[in-house]
Short mmCIF file of C-alpha atoms and ligand atoms in Angstrom, two decimals:
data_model
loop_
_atom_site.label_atom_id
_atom_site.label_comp_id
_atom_site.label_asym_id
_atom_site.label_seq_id
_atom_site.Cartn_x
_atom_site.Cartn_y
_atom_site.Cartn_z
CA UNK A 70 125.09 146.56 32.53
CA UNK A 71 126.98 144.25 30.52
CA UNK A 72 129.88 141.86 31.06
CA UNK A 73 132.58 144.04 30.41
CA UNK A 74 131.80 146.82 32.03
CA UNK A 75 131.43 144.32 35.15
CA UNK A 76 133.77 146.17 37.91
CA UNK A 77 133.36 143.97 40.88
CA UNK A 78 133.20 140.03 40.80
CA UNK A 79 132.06 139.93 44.37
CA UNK A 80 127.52 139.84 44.86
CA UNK A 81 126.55 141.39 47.79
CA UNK A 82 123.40 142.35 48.64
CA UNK A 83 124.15 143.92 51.95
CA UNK A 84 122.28 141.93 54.13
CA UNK A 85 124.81 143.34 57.04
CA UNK A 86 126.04 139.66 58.37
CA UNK A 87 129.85 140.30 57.06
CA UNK A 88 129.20 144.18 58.34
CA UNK A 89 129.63 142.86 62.09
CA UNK A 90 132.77 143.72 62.89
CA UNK A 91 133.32 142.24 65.49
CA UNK A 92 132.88 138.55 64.22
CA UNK A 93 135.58 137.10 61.60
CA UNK A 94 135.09 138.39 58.35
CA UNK A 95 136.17 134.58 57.61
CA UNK A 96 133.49 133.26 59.33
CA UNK A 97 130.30 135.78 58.56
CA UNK A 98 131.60 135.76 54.62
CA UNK A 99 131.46 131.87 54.83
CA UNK A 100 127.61 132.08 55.28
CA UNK A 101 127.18 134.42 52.67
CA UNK A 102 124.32 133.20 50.09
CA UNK A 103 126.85 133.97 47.41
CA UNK A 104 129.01 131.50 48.61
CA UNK A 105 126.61 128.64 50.09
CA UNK A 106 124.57 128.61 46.91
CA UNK A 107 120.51 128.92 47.09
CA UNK A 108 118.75 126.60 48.90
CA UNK A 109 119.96 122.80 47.94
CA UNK A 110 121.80 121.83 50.71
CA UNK A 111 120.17 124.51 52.76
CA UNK A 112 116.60 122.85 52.12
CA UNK A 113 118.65 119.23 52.85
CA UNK A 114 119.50 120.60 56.50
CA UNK A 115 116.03 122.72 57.37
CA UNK A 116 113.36 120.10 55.91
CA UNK A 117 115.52 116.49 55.55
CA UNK A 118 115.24 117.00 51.76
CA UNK A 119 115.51 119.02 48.90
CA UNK A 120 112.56 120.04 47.21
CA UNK A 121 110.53 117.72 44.70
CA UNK A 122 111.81 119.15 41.23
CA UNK A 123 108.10 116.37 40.33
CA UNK A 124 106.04 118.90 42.30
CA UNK A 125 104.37 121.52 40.22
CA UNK A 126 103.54 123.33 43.86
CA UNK A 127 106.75 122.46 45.25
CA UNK A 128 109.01 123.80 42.55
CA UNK A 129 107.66 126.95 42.68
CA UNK A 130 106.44 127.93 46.13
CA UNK A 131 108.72 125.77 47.83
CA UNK A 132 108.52 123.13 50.73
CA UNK A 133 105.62 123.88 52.79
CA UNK A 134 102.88 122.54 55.07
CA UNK A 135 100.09 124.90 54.22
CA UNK A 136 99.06 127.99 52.40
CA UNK A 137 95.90 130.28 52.98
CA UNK A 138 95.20 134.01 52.25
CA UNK A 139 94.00 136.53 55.13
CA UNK A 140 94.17 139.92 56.42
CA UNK A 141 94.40 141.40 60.04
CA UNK A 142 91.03 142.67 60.18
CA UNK A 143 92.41 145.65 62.58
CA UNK A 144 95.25 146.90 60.75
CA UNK A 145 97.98 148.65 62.49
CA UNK A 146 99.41 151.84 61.49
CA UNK A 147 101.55 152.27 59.18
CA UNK A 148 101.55 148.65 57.50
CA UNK A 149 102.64 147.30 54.03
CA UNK A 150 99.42 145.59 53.71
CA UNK A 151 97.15 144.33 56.49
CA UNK A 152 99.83 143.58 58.70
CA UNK A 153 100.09 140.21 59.36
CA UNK A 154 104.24 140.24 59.80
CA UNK A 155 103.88 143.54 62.36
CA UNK A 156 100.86 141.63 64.15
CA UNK A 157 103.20 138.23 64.86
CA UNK A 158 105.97 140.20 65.74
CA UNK A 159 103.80 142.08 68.21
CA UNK A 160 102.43 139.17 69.29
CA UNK A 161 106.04 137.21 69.65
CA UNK A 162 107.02 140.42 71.88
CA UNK A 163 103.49 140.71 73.93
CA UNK A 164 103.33 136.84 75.37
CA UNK A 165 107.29 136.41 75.56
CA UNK A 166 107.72 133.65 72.76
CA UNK A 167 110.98 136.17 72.01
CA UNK A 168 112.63 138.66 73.32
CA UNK A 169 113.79 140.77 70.58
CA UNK A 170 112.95 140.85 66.87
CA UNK A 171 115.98 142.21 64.47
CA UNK A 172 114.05 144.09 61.41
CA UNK A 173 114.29 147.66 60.56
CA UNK A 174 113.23 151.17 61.27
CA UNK A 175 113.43 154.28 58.92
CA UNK A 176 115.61 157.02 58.72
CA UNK A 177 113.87 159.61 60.03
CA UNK A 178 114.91 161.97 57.49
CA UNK A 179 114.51 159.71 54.35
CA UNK A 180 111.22 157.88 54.34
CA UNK A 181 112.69 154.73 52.36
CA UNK A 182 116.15 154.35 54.17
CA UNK A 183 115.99 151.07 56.32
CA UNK A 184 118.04 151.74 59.77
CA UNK A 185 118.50 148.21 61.20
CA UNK A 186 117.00 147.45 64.47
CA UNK A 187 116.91 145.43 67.38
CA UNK A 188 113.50 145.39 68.78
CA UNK A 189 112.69 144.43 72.23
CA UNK A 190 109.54 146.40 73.22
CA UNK A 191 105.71 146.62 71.34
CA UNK A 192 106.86 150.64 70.62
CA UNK A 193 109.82 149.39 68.92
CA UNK A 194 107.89 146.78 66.75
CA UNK A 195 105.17 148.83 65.74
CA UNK A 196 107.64 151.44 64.22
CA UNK A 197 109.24 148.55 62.34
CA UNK A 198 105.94 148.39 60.41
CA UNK A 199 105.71 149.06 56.50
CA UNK A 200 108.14 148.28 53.31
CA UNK A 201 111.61 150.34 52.52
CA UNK A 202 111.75 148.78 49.13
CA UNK A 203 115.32 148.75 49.11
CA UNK A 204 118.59 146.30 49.97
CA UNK A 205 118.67 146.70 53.76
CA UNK A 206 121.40 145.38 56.35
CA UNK A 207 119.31 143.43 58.63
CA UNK A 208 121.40 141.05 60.23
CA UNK A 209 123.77 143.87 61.37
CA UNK A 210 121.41 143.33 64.82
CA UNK A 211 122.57 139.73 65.20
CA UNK A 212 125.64 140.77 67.29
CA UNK A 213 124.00 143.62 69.52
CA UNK A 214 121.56 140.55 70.16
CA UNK A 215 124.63 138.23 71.44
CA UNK A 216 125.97 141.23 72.95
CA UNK A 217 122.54 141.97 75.01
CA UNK A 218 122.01 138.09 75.61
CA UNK A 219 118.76 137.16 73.66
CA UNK A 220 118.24 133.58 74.26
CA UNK A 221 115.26 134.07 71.72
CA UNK A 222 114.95 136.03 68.52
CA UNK A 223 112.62 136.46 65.75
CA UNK A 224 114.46 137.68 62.29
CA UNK A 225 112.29 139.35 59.63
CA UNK A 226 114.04 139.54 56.54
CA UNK A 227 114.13 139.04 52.98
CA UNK A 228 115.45 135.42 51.24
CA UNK A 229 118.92 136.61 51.39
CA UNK A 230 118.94 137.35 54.98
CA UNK A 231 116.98 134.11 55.75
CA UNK A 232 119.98 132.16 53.50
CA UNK A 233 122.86 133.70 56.00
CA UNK A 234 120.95 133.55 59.27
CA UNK A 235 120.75 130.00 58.87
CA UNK A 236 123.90 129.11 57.88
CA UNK A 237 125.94 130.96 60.11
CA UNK A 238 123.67 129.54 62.90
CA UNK A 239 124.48 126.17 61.54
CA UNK A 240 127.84 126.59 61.33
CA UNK A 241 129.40 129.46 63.49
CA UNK A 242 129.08 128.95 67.28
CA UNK A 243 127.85 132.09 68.10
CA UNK A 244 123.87 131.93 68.11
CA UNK A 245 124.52 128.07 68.90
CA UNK A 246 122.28 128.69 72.37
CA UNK A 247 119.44 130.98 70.99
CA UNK A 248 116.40 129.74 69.37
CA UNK A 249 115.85 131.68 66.38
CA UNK A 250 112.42 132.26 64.76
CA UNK A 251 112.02 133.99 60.96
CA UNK A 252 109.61 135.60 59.09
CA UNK A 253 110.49 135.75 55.49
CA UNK A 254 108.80 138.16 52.66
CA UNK A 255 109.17 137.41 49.19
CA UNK A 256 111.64 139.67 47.61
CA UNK A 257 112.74 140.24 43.32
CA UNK A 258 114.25 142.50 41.36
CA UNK A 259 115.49 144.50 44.55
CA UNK A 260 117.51 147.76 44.31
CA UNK A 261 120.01 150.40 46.17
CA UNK A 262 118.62 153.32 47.81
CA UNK A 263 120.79 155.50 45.83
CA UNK A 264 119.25 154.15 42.75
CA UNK A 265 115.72 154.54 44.18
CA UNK A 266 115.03 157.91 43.16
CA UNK A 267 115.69 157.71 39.40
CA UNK A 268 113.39 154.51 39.80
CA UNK A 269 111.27 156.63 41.21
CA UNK A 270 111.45 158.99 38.41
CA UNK A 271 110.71 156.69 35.54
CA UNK A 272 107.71 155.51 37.38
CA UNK A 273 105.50 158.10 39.00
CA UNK A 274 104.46 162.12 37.84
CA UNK A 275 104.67 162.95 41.46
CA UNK A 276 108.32 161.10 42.50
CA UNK A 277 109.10 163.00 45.60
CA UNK A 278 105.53 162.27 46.85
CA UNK A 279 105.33 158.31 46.79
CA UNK A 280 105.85 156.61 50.20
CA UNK A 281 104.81 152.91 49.17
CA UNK A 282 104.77 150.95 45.26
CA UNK A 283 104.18 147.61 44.90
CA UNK A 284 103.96 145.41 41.67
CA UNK A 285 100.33 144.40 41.98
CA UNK A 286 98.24 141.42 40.79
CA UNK A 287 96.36 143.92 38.66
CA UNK A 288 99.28 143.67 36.48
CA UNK A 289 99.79 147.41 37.58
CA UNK A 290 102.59 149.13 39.66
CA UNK A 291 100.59 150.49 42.39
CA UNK A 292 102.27 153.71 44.11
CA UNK A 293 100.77 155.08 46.79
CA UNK A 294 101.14 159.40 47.97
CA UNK A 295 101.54 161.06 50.99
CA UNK A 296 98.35 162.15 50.38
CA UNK A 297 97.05 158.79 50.02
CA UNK A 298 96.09 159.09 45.88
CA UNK A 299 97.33 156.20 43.77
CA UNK A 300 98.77 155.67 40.67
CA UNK A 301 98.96 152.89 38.70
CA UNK A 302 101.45 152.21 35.81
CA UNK A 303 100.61 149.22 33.94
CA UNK A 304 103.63 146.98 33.44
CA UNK A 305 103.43 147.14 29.94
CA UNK A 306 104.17 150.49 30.27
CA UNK A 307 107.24 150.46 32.26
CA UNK A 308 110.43 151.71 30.82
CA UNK A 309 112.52 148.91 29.54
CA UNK A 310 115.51 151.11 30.76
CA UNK A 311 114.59 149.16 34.64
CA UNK A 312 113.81 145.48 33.30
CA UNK A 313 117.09 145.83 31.09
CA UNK A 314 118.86 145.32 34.78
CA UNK A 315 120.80 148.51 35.06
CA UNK A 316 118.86 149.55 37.96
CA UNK A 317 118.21 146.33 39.64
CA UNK A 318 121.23 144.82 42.44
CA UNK A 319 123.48 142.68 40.43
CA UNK A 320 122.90 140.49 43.49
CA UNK A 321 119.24 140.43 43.15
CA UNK A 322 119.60 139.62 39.35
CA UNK A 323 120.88 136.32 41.03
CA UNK A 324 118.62 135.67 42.94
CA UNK A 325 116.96 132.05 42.52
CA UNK A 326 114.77 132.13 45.75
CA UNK A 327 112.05 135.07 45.27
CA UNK A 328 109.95 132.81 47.22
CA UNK A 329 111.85 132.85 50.46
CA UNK A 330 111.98 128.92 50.86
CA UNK A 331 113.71 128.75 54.09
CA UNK A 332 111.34 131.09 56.46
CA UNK A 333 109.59 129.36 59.40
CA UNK A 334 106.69 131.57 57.50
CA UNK A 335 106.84 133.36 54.51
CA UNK A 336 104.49 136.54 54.12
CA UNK A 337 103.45 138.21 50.67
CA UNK A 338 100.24 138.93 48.59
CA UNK A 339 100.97 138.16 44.98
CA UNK A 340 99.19 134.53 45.63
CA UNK A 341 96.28 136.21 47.12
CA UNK A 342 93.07 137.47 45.74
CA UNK A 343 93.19 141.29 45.47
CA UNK A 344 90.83 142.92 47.81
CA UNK A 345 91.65 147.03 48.12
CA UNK A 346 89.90 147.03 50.96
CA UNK A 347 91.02 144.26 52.89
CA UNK A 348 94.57 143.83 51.56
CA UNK A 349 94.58 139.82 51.64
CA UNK A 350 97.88 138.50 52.02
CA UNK A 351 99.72 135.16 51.17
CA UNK A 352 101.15 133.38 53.65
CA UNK A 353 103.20 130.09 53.45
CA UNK A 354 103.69 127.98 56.59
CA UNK A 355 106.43 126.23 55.90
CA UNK A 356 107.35 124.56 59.65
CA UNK A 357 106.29 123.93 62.95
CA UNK A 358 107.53 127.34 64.05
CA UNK A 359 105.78 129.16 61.41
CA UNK A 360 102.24 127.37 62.28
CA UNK A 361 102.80 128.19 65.71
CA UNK A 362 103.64 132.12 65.09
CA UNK A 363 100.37 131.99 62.82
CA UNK A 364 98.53 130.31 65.33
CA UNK A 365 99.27 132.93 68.07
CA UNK A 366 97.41 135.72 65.76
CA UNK A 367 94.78 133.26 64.27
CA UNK A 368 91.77 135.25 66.40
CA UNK A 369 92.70 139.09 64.53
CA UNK A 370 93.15 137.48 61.05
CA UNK A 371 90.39 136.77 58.85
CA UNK A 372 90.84 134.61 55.87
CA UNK A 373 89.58 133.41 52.61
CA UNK A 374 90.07 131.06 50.29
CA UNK A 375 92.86 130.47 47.68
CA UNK A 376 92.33 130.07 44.24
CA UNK A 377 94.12 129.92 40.57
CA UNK A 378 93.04 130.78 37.08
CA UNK A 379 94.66 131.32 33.62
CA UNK A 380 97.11 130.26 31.54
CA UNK A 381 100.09 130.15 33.00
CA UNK A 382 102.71 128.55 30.64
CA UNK A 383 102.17 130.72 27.52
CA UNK A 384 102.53 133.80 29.37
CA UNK A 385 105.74 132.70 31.24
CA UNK A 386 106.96 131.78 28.32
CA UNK A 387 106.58 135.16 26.02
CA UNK A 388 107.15 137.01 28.68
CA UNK A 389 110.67 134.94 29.48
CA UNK A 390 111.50 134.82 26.55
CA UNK A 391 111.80 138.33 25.98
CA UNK A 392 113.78 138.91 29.20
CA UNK A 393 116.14 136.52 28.26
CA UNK A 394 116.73 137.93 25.09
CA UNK A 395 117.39 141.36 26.58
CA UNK A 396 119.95 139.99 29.10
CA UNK A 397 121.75 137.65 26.68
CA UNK A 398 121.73 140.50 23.77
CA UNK A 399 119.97 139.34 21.59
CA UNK A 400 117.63 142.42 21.58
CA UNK A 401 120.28 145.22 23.19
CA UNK A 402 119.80 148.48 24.70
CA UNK A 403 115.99 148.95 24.39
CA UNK A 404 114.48 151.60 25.88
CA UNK A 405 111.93 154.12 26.48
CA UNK A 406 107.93 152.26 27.18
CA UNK A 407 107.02 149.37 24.61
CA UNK A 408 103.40 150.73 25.06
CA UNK A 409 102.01 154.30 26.35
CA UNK A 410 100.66 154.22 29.86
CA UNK A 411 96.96 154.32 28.02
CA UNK A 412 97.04 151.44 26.05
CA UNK A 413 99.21 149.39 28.71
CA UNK A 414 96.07 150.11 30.92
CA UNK A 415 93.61 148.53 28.39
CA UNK A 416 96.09 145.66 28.71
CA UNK A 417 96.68 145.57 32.14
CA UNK A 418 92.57 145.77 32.70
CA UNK A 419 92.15 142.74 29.99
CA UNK A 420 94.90 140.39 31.43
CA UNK A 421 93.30 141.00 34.73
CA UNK A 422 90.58 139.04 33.26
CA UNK A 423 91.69 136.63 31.27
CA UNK A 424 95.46 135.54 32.20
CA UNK A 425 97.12 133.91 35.30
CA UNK A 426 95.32 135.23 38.04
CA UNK A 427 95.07 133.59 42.09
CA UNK A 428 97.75 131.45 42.96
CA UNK A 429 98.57 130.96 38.65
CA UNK A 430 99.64 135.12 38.76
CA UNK A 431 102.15 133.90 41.69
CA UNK A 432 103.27 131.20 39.78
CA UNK A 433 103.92 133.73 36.81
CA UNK A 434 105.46 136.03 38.57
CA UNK A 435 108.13 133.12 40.51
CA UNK A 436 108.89 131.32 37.38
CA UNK A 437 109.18 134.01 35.24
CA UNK A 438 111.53 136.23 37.18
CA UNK A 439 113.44 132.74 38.20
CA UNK A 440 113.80 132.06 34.59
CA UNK A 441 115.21 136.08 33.92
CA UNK A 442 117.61 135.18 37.13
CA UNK A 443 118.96 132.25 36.10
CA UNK A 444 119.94 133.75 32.89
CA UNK A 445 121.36 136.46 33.87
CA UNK A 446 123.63 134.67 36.36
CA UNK A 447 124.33 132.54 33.68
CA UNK A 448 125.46 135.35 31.45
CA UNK A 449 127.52 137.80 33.59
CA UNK A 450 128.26 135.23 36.72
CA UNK A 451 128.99 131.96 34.64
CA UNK A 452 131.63 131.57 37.09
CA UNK A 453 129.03 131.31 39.61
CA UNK A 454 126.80 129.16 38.50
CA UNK A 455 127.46 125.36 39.75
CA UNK A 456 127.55 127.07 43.29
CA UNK A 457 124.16 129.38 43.18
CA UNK A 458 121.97 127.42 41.59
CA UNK A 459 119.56 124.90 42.78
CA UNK A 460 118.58 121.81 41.05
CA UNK A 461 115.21 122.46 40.79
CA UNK A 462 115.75 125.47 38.49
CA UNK A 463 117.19 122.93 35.44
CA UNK A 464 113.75 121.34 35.87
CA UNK A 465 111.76 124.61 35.80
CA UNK A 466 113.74 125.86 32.10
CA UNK A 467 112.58 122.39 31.43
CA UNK A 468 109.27 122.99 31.65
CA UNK A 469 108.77 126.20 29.89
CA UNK A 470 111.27 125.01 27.15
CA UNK A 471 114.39 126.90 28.08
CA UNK A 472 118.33 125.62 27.73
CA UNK A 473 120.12 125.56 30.32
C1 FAD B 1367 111.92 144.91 48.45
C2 FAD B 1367 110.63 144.13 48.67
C3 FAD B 1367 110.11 143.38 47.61
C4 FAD B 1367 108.95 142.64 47.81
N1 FAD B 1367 108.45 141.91 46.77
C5 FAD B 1367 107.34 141.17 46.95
C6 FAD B 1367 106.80 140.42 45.89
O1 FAD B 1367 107.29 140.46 44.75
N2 FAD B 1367 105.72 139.63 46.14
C7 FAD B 1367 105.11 139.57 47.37
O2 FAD B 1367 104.15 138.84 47.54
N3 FAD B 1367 105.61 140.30 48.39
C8 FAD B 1367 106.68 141.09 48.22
N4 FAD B 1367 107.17 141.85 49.25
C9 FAD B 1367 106.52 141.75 50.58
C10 FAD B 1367 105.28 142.64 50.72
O3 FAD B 1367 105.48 143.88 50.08
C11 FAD B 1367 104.98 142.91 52.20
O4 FAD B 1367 106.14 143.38 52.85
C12 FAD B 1367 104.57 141.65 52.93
O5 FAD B 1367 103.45 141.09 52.31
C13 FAD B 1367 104.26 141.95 54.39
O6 FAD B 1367 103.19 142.81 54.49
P1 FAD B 1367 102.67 143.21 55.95
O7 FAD B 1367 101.53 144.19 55.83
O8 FAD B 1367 102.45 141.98 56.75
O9 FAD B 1367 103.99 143.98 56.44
P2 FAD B 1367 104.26 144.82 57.77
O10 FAD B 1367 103.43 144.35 58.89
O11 FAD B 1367 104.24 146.26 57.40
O12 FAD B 1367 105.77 144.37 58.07
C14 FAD B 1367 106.77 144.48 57.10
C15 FAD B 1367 108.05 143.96 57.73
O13 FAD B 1367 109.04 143.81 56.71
C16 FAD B 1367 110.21 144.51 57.13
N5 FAD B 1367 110.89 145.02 55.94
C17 FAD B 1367 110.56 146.11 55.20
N6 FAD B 1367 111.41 146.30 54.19
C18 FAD B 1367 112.32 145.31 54.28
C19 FAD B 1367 113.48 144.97 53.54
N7 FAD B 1367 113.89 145.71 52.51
N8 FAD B 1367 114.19 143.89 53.92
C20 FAD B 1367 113.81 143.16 55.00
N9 FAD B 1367 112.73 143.44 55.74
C21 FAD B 1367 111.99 144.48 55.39
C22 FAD B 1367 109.69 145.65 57.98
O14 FAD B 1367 110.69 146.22 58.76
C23 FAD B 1367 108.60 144.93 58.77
O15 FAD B 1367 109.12 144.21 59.84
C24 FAD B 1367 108.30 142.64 49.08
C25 FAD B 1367 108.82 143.43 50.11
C26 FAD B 1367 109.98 144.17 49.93
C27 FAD B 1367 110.52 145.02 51.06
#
């Protein structure tokens, strides 16, 4: 996409909020994260502060009170990885700590369509389980849980949806007497379902057969059959026509909190050490709530510890750098793989080894895509800019030698 042929000044990533008909459009718009800005302010009125742009941690992963990897060593069906965010919502559900939990089911027709959801039994929760790896109207359920009285509510959602719930919480009356409770997953480079299968296309042999892909720590694009085979595509080898942001939300190009900074508990894997068997996760407690929903499934996880290795700043930097110069033109219209799925393997196999790897491939991955976000917000939403992005993010070109 470029500037011009721009149709639509308005993001949206359809998080569902301003889909409530029922409520003001006025009033759900107001909360919309592309009008309140990324975190800033939003930090100031969860944690007291902002975060510490000083922090190496804190810059990138955000306020938080602890971090450790685990698994669920039981995993329910059906699961993105071990299962940690179906096991606490289970949990939540089972001993009464909510009442309902808004996430999503899927279309029963098409595997990756999200169909919001308001989930108020263990049945209802356990078919919530597993990724649709597209945009997906979540809050929609907010209203059908006024309308049905929920006192209590646990929200599972991506950064976007964690940026409105809290807002309009904050500053709409409406959930002013229930006590909310998130989850938050780490989200980037997010798409439309309608855009999914040509996605699809460019990545796998076998399109109609994947039901789960993830970008893994093996520097590979895992995707996963429905006969349970996987195939890996190096990201070296993946077509420059889906990093030159044609395929990607416009919204999710401005995104500048992958990280999911405002969750009670954030939930992921790309900090963890990767285990194929146990599918570690990464979890980031960030407040009292999110210790306590931990703490209710502490006896089915098992952890392990955390660790870091590589070098980090070179490889955000080349790797930035030639984002940045896609998005701002300065290398146009690139396509087709810059290496054949062979080769990109070798490489995949050797940076495994020897580059950012632990909590430094996290880091990577955050800075680099914040970087690629904040440029490309800069370049087609200039308009945009004093209002979406956070302090911290000057400080972060800083330190890999990027302009503002
Ligand atoms: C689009 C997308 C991008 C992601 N990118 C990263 C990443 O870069 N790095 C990383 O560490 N983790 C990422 N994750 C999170 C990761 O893939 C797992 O979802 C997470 O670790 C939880 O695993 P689990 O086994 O505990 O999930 P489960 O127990 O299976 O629970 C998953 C929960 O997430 C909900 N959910 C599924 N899709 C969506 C969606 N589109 N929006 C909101 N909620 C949803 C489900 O309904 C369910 O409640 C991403 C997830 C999605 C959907």
């Amino acid at each position: 996409m470029s500037a011009q042929n721009r149709t639509d000044n308005r993001l949206c990533s359809s998080c569902g909020l301003c889909m409530i008909s029922d409520w003001p459009k006025e009033e759900t718009l107001g909360s919309c994260v592309f009008n309140t800005g990324w975190l800033g302010q939003h930090e100031v009125d969860l944690y007291g502060r902002e975060r510490n742009a000083d922090d190496h941690d804190e810059i990138t992963f955000g306020i938080s009170r602890k971090r450790v990897a685990g698994c669920i060593k039981n995993p329910l069906p059906g699961v993105a990885w071990s299962g940690v965010i179906t096991s606490i919502a289970k949990k939540a559900i089972e001993s009464g700590l909510v009442g309902a939990v808004a996430t999503l089911h899927r279309d029963q027709h098409q595997h990756f369509k999200p169909v919001p959801v308001l989930a108020r039994s263990v049945e209802d929760v356990l078919a919530s389980s597993g990724n649709k790896p597209v945009v997906a109207p979540v809050l929609l359920s907010l209203h059908e849980a006024c309308r049905q009285g929920v006192k209590k509510l646990l929200v599972i959602g991506a950064p976007c949806h964690i940026h409105a719930l809290r807002h309009f919480k904050k500053h709409v009356s409406y959930l002013s007497d229930m006590e909310v409770h998130t989850v938050g997953i780490p989200c980037v480079s997010n798409v439309h379902l309608k855009t999914l299968g040509d996605i699809m296309n460019m990545f796998s042999t076998s399109p109609e057969t994947v039901r789960h892909y993830e970008f893994m720590q093996d520097y590979t694009v895992h995707l996963k059959h429905a006969n349970g085979r996987i195939e890996r595509l190096p990201y070296f080898s993946i077509p420059r026509e889906f990093t030159g942001t044609n395929l990607v939300m416009p919204a999710c190009m401005c995104c500048l909190d992958y990280i999911n900074g405002l969750a009670d508990v954030t939930v992921g894997y790309i900090g963890a050490p990767l285990d194929m068997k146990k599918m570690y996760q990464w979890i980031i407690m960030r407040t009292e709530k999110g210790e306590h929903l931990m703490e209710c499934i502490a006896p089915e996880l098992d952890t392990t510890p955390l660790g870091g290795a590589g070098e980090t700043h070179k490889a955000v930097t080349n790797a930035a750098k030639k984002l940045v110069d896609q998005i701002t033109g300065k290398t146009p219209g690139e396509t087709g793989r810059s290496m054949p799925i062979w080769a990109g393997k070798i490489m995949a196999a050797l940076i495994s080894k020897i580059g950012p790897r632990g909590e430094e491939f996290a880091r990577y991955s955050l800075d680099l895509h914040q970087i690629r976000d904040y440029y490309y917000t800069k370049t087609y939403y200039q308009e945009k800019i004093d209002a979406l992005v956070p302090g911290h993010v000057y400080r972060l070109l800083e330190k890999y030698g990027f302009e503002r």
